[in-house]
PDB file of C-alpha atoms in Angstrom:
ATOM      1  CA  MET A  16       0.024   0.007   0.009  1.00 47.00           C
ATOM      2  CA  SER A  17       1.415   3.400  -0.894  1.00 64.00           C
ATOM      3  CA  HIS A  18       1.027   6.599   1.080  1.00 85.00           C
ATOM      4  CA  ILE A  19      -2.408   7.020   2.664  1.00 93.00           C
ATOM      5  CA  ASP A  20      -3.869  10.543   2.839  1.00 94.00           C
ATOM      6  CA  VAL A  21      -6.386  11.291   5.520  1.00 97.00           C
ATOM      7  CA  SER A  22      -8.564  14.343   5.571  1.00 96.00           C
ATOM      8  CA  ILE A  23     -11.632  15.905   7.135  1.00 96.00           C
ATOM      9  CA  VAL A  24     -14.694  15.268   4.913  1.00 95.00           C
ATOM     10  CA  ASN A  25     -15.689  18.546   3.182  1.00 94.00           C
ATOM     11  CA  THR A  26     -18.039  17.469   0.435  1.00 94.00           C
ATOM     12  CA  VAL A  27     -21.109  15.417  -0.106  1.00 91.00           C
ATOM     13  CA  GLU A  28     -19.193  13.118  -2.426  1.00 94.00           C
ATOM     14  CA  GLU A  29     -16.608  12.447   0.288  1.00 94.00           C
ATOM     15  CA  TRP A  30     -19.404  11.837   2.845  1.00 89.00           C
ATOM     16  CA  LEU A  31     -21.093   9.363   0.479  1.00 90.00           C
ATOM     17  CA  GLN A  32     -17.692   7.542   0.097  1.00 93.00           C
ATOM     18  CA  CYS A  33     -17.685   7.118   3.896  1.00 89.00           C
ATOM     19  CA  GLN A  34     -21.246   5.655   3.864  1.00 88.00           C
ATOM     20  CA  GLN A  35     -20.249   3.291   1.108  1.00 89.00           C
ATOM     21  CA  LEU A  36     -17.210   2.078   3.059  1.00 90.00           C
ATOM     22  CA  ARG A  37     -19.315   1.535   6.152  1.00 85.00           C
ATOM     23  CA  ALA A  38     -21.917  -0.322   4.129  1.00 85.00           C
ATOM     24  CA  VAL A  39     -19.264  -2.677   2.650  1.00 84.00           C
ATOM     25  CA  ALA A  40     -17.687  -3.153   6.035  1.00 78.00           C
ATOM     26  CA  PHE A  41     -20.763  -3.594   8.274  1.00 71.00           C
ATOM     27  CA  LEU A  42     -24.034  -4.377   6.426  1.00 60.00           C
ATOM     28  CA  PRO A  43     -23.056  -8.009   5.876  1.00 59.00           C
ATOM     29  CA  THR A  44     -23.247  -8.522   9.727  1.00 67.00           C
ATOM     30  CA  GLU A  45     -25.283  -5.621  11.143  1.00 69.00           C
ATOM     31  CA  PRO A  46     -28.734  -4.265  10.467  1.00 61.00           C
ATOM     32  CA  TYR A  47     -28.918  -1.053   8.500  1.00 61.00           C
ATOM     33  CA  ASP A  48     -30.532   1.044  11.179  1.00 65.00           C
ATOM     34  CA  GLU A  49     -27.859   0.152  13.642  1.00 65.00           C
ATOM     35  CA  GLU A  50     -24.981   1.125  11.436  1.00 61.00           C
ATOM     36  CA  PHE A  51     -26.684   4.186  10.019  1.00 57.00           C
ATOM     37  CA  ASP A  52     -28.124   5.660  13.256  1.00 63.00           C
ATOM     38  CA  GLY A  53     -29.268   9.110  12.071  1.00 62.00           C
ATOM     39  CA  LYS A  54     -26.413  10.935  13.885  1.00 66.00           C
ATOM     40  CA  GLU A  55     -24.446  11.704  10.677  1.00 65.00           C
ATOM     41  CA  PHE A  56     -24.763  15.483  11.166  1.00 60.00           C
ATOM     42  CA  GLU A  57     -25.094  15.853  14.998  1.00 67.00           C
ATOM     43  CA  MET A  58     -21.922  17.723  15.968  1.00 70.00           C
ATOM     44  CA  VAL A  59     -19.688  15.403  13.999  1.00 83.00           C
ATOM     45  CA  ILE A  60     -16.474  15.428  11.940  1.00 91.00           C
ATOM     46  CA  HIS A  61     -16.163  12.649   9.359  1.00 92.00           C
ATOM     47  CA  LEU A  62     -12.608  11.470   8.423  1.00 96.00           C
ATOM     48  CA  LEU A  63     -11.721   9.740   5.139  1.00 96.00           C
ATOM     49  CA  ALA A  64      -8.538   7.946   4.301  1.00 96.00           C
ATOM     50  CA  LYS A  65      -7.558   7.399   0.688  1.00 95.00           C
ATOM     51  CA  ASN A  66      -4.806   5.318  -0.950  1.00 92.00           C
ATOM     52  CA  ALA A  67      -3.971   6.670  -4.453  1.00 90.00           C
ATOM     53  CA  GLY A  68      -7.394   8.352  -4.471  1.00 91.00           C
ATOM     54  CA  VAL A  69      -9.331   5.248  -3.434  1.00 91.00           C
ATOM     55  CA  PRO A  70     -11.261   5.363  -0.065  1.00 93.00           C
ATOM     56  CA  VAL A  71      -9.818   2.767   2.295  1.00 93.00           C
ATOM     57  CA  ALA A  72     -10.997   3.886   5.731  1.00 93.00           C
ATOM     58  CA  CYS A  73     -13.379   6.290   7.376  1.00 93.00           C
ATOM     59  CA  MET A  74     -14.320   7.409  10.877  1.00 92.00           C
ATOM     60  CA  ARG A  75     -16.830   9.559  12.683  1.00 89.00           C
ATOM     61  CA  LEU A  76     -15.841  11.967  15.540  1.00 93.00           C
ATOM     62  CA  ARG A  77     -18.829  13.172  17.518  1.00 88.00           C
ATOM     63  CA  LEU A  78     -18.759  15.877  20.171  1.00 87.00           C
ATOM     64  CA  VAL A  79     -20.029  14.498  23.523  1.00 83.00           C
ATOM     65  CA  SER A  80     -19.205  17.357  25.973  1.00 77.00           C
ATOM     66  CA  ILE A  81     -17.322  20.571  26.259  1.00 77.00           C
ATOM     67  CA  GLU A  82     -16.977  20.308  30.068  1.00 78.00           C
ATOM     68  CA  ASN A  83     -13.608  19.595  31.634  1.00 76.00           C
ATOM     69  CA  GLY A  84     -11.573  20.036  28.499  1.00 74.00           C
ATOM     70  CA  GLY A  85     -14.071  18.317  26.233  1.00 79.00           C
ATOM     71  CA  SER A  86     -14.975  14.765  25.320  1.00 83.00           C
ATOM     72  CA  ILE A  87     -15.252  13.291  21.833  1.00 85.00           C
ATOM     73  CA  HIS A  88     -16.639   9.959  20.714  1.00 86.00           C
ATOM     74  CA  TRP A  89     -14.607   7.908  18.142  1.00 90.00           C
ATOM     75  CA  GLY A  90     -16.995   5.803  16.142  1.00 82.00           C
ATOM     76  CA  ARG A  91     -18.121   4.300  12.952  1.00 82.00           C
ATOM     77  CA  LEU A  92     -14.536   3.216  12.142  1.00 88.00           C
ATOM     78  CA  ALA A  93     -14.473   1.144   8.929  1.00 87.00           C
ATOM     79  CA  THR A  94     -11.765  -0.143   6.715  1.00 88.00           C
ATOM     80  CA  LEU A  95     -11.980  -1.546   3.271  1.00 84.00           C
ATOM     81  CA  PRO A  96     -11.894  -5.278   3.489  1.00 79.00           C
ATOM     82  CA  THR A  97      -8.511  -5.958   1.914  1.00 75.00           C
ATOM     83  CA  SER A  98      -5.366  -7.715   3.107  1.00 64.00           C
ATOM     84  CA  SER A  99      -4.696  -7.428   6.788  1.00 71.00           C
ATOM     85  CA  LYS A 100      -1.516  -5.476   6.120  1.00 77.00           C
ATOM     86  CA  ASP A 101      -3.360  -2.884   4.008  1.00 84.00           C
ATOM     87  CA  ARG A 102      -6.154  -2.595   6.581  1.00 86.00           C
ATOM     88  CA  LEU A 103      -3.546  -2.057   9.363  1.00 89.00           C
ATOM     89  CA  SER A 104      -1.921   0.667   7.396  1.00 92.00           C
ATOM     90  CA  ALA A 105      -5.285   2.411   6.813  1.00 93.00           C
ATOM     91  CA  LEU A 106      -6.235   1.916  10.476  1.00 92.00           C
ATOM     92  CA  ASN A 107      -2.939   3.422  11.686  1.00 93.00           C
ATOM     93  CA  ALA A 108      -3.242   6.372   9.305  1.00 95.00           C
ATOM     94  CA  ILE A 109      -6.800   7.284  10.219  1.00 95.00           C
ATOM     95  CA  LEU A 110      -6.322   6.845  13.969  1.00 95.00           C
ATOM     96  CA  ASP A 111      -3.080   8.884  13.920  1.00 95.00           C
ATOM     97  CA  PHE A 112      -4.941  11.688  12.149  1.00 96.00           C
ATOM     98  CA  ALA A 113      -7.863  11.418  14.538  1.00 95.00           C
ATOM     99  CA  GLU A 114      -5.620  11.592  17.633  1.00 94.00           C
ATOM    100  CA  GLN A 115      -3.675  14.648  16.231  1.00 95.00           C
ATOM    101  CA  TYR A 116      -6.861  16.395  15.348  1.00 94.00           C
ATOM    102  CA  CYS A 117      -8.398  15.866  18.726  1.00 92.00           C
ATOM    103  CA  LYS A 118      -5.124  16.962  20.464  1.00 92.00           C
ATOM    104  CA  THR A 119      -5.026  20.118  18.298  1.00 92.00           C
ATOM    105  CA  ILE A 120      -8.627  21.017  19.170  1.00 89.00           C
ATOM    106  CA  GLY A 121      -7.867  20.344  22.859  1.00 89.00           C
ATOM    107  CA  PHE A 122     -10.168  17.411  23.665  1.00 90.00           C
ATOM    108  CA  LYS A 123      -9.115  15.761  26.952  1.00 90.00           C
ATOM    109  CA  LYS A 124     -11.188  12.551  26.719  1.00 92.00           C
ATOM    110  CA  TYR A 125     -11.887  10.074  23.810  1.00 93.00           C
ATOM    111  CA  THR A 126     -14.527   7.385  24.074  1.00 93.00           C
ATOM    112  CA  ALA A 127     -15.527   4.560  21.879  1.00 92.00           C
ATOM    113  CA  GLU A 128     -17.328   1.182  21.903  1.00 90.00           C
ATOM    114  CA  VAL A 129     -15.595  -1.854  20.317  1.00 91.00           C
ATOM    115  CA  ALA A 130     -16.912  -5.287  19.567  1.00 88.00           C
ATOM    116  CA  ASP A 131     -13.784  -6.950  18.296  1.00 89.00           C
ATOM    117  CA  ASP A 132     -11.369  -8.041  21.053  1.00 92.00           C
ATOM    118  CA  ARG A 133      -8.403  -7.678  18.646  1.00 92.00           C
ATOM    119  CA  LEU A 134      -9.322  -4.024  18.006  1.00 92.00           C
ATOM    120  CA  ILE A 135      -9.643  -3.504  21.833  1.00 95.00           C
ATOM    121  CA  ARG A 136      -6.117  -4.798  22.364  1.00 95.00           C
ATOM    122  CA  TYR A 137      -4.882  -2.621  19.486  1.00 94.00           C
ATOM    123  CA  MET A 138      -6.574   0.402  21.014  1.00 94.00           C
ATOM    124  CA  GLU A 139      -5.025  -0.411  24.459  1.00 96.00           C
ATOM    125  CA  LYS A 140      -1.673  -0.240  22.830  1.00 95.00           C
ATOM    126  CA  ARG A 141      -2.621   3.311  21.716  1.00 94.00           C
ATOM    127  CA  GLY A 142      -3.381   4.330  25.348  1.00 95.00           C
ATOM    128  CA  PHE A 143      -7.072   3.402  25.660  1.00 95.00           C
ATOM    129  CA  HIS A 144      -8.482   1.654  28.693  1.00 97.00           C
ATOM    130  CA  ARG A 145     -11.410  -0.613  29.147  1.00 96.00           C
ATOM    131  CA  SER A 146     -14.298   1.082  30.885  1.00 95.00           C
ATOM    132  CA  SER A 147     -16.107  -0.448  33.846  1.00 95.00           C
ATOM    133  CA  GLU A 148     -19.407   0.343  32.127  1.00 94.00           C
ATOM    134  CA  PRO A 149     -21.430  -2.565  30.829  1.00 95.00           C
ATOM    135  CA  PRO A 150     -21.309  -3.399  27.070  1.00 94.00           C
ATOM    136  CA  ILE A 151     -23.810  -1.726  24.702  1.00 88.00           C
ATOM    137  CA  TRP A 152     -25.638  -4.342  22.647  1.00 87.00           C
ATOM    138  CA  PHE A 153     -26.264  -3.800  19.009  1.00 78.00           C
ATOM    139  CA  GLY A 154     -28.063  -6.693  17.564  1.00 74.00           C
ATOM    140  CA  LYS A 155     -26.392  -9.872  19.046  1.00 79.00           C
ATOM    141  CA  ARG A 156     -23.028  -8.262  19.498  1.00 82.00           C
ATOM    142  CA  PRO A 157     -21.681  -6.589  22.667  1.00 90.00           C
ATOM    143  CA  PHE A 158     -19.748  -3.418  22.157  1.00 90.00           C
ATOM    144  CA  LYS A 159     -17.358  -2.744  25.051  1.00 95.00           C
ATOM    145  CA  PRO A 160     -16.761   0.843  26.073  1.00 94.00           C
ATOM    146  CA  ILE A 161     -13.181   2.116  26.071  1.00 96.00           C
ATOM    147  CA  TYR A 162     -11.709   5.480  26.746  1.00 95.00           C
ATOM    148  CA  LYS A 163      -8.502   7.565  26.738  1.00 93.00           C
ATOM    149  CA  GLU A 164      -7.809  10.563  28.888  1.00 91.00           C
ATOM    150  CA  LEU A 165      -5.140  13.166  28.352  1.00 84.00           C
ATOM    151  CA  ASP A 166      -3.451  15.206  30.969  1.00 74.00           C
TER     152      ASP A 166
END
């Protein structure tokens, strides 16, 4: 995989590319109304990663709170189902961008829910912690809350 460019979604075309990526990644296993929850424009920033102009990953950052330095939810992370090496490159690129963006804005807490234990372990390596809150169930899958707090 060549260089991956990540940017904030600025056009309807880019937003539709995010929706298409999410559909390819999640609709085979999740109901439509769970993946597309109607929160696409509620205080959110969408990120899109491209490799040679081809969308390979997307992510939604949603403002949760502005109190105590601010809290932002990292969600709807999807990667194009390709080789594991390519997916890891896309994942690293979009999460690096998300973290730098959130630090630049000044958010002090990042939250997410993750169903895949491999992704939880990966996020723990990036400084996230498992929350003591119970999982959130979407369909038949438990999504475990994780968080990261900055000083």
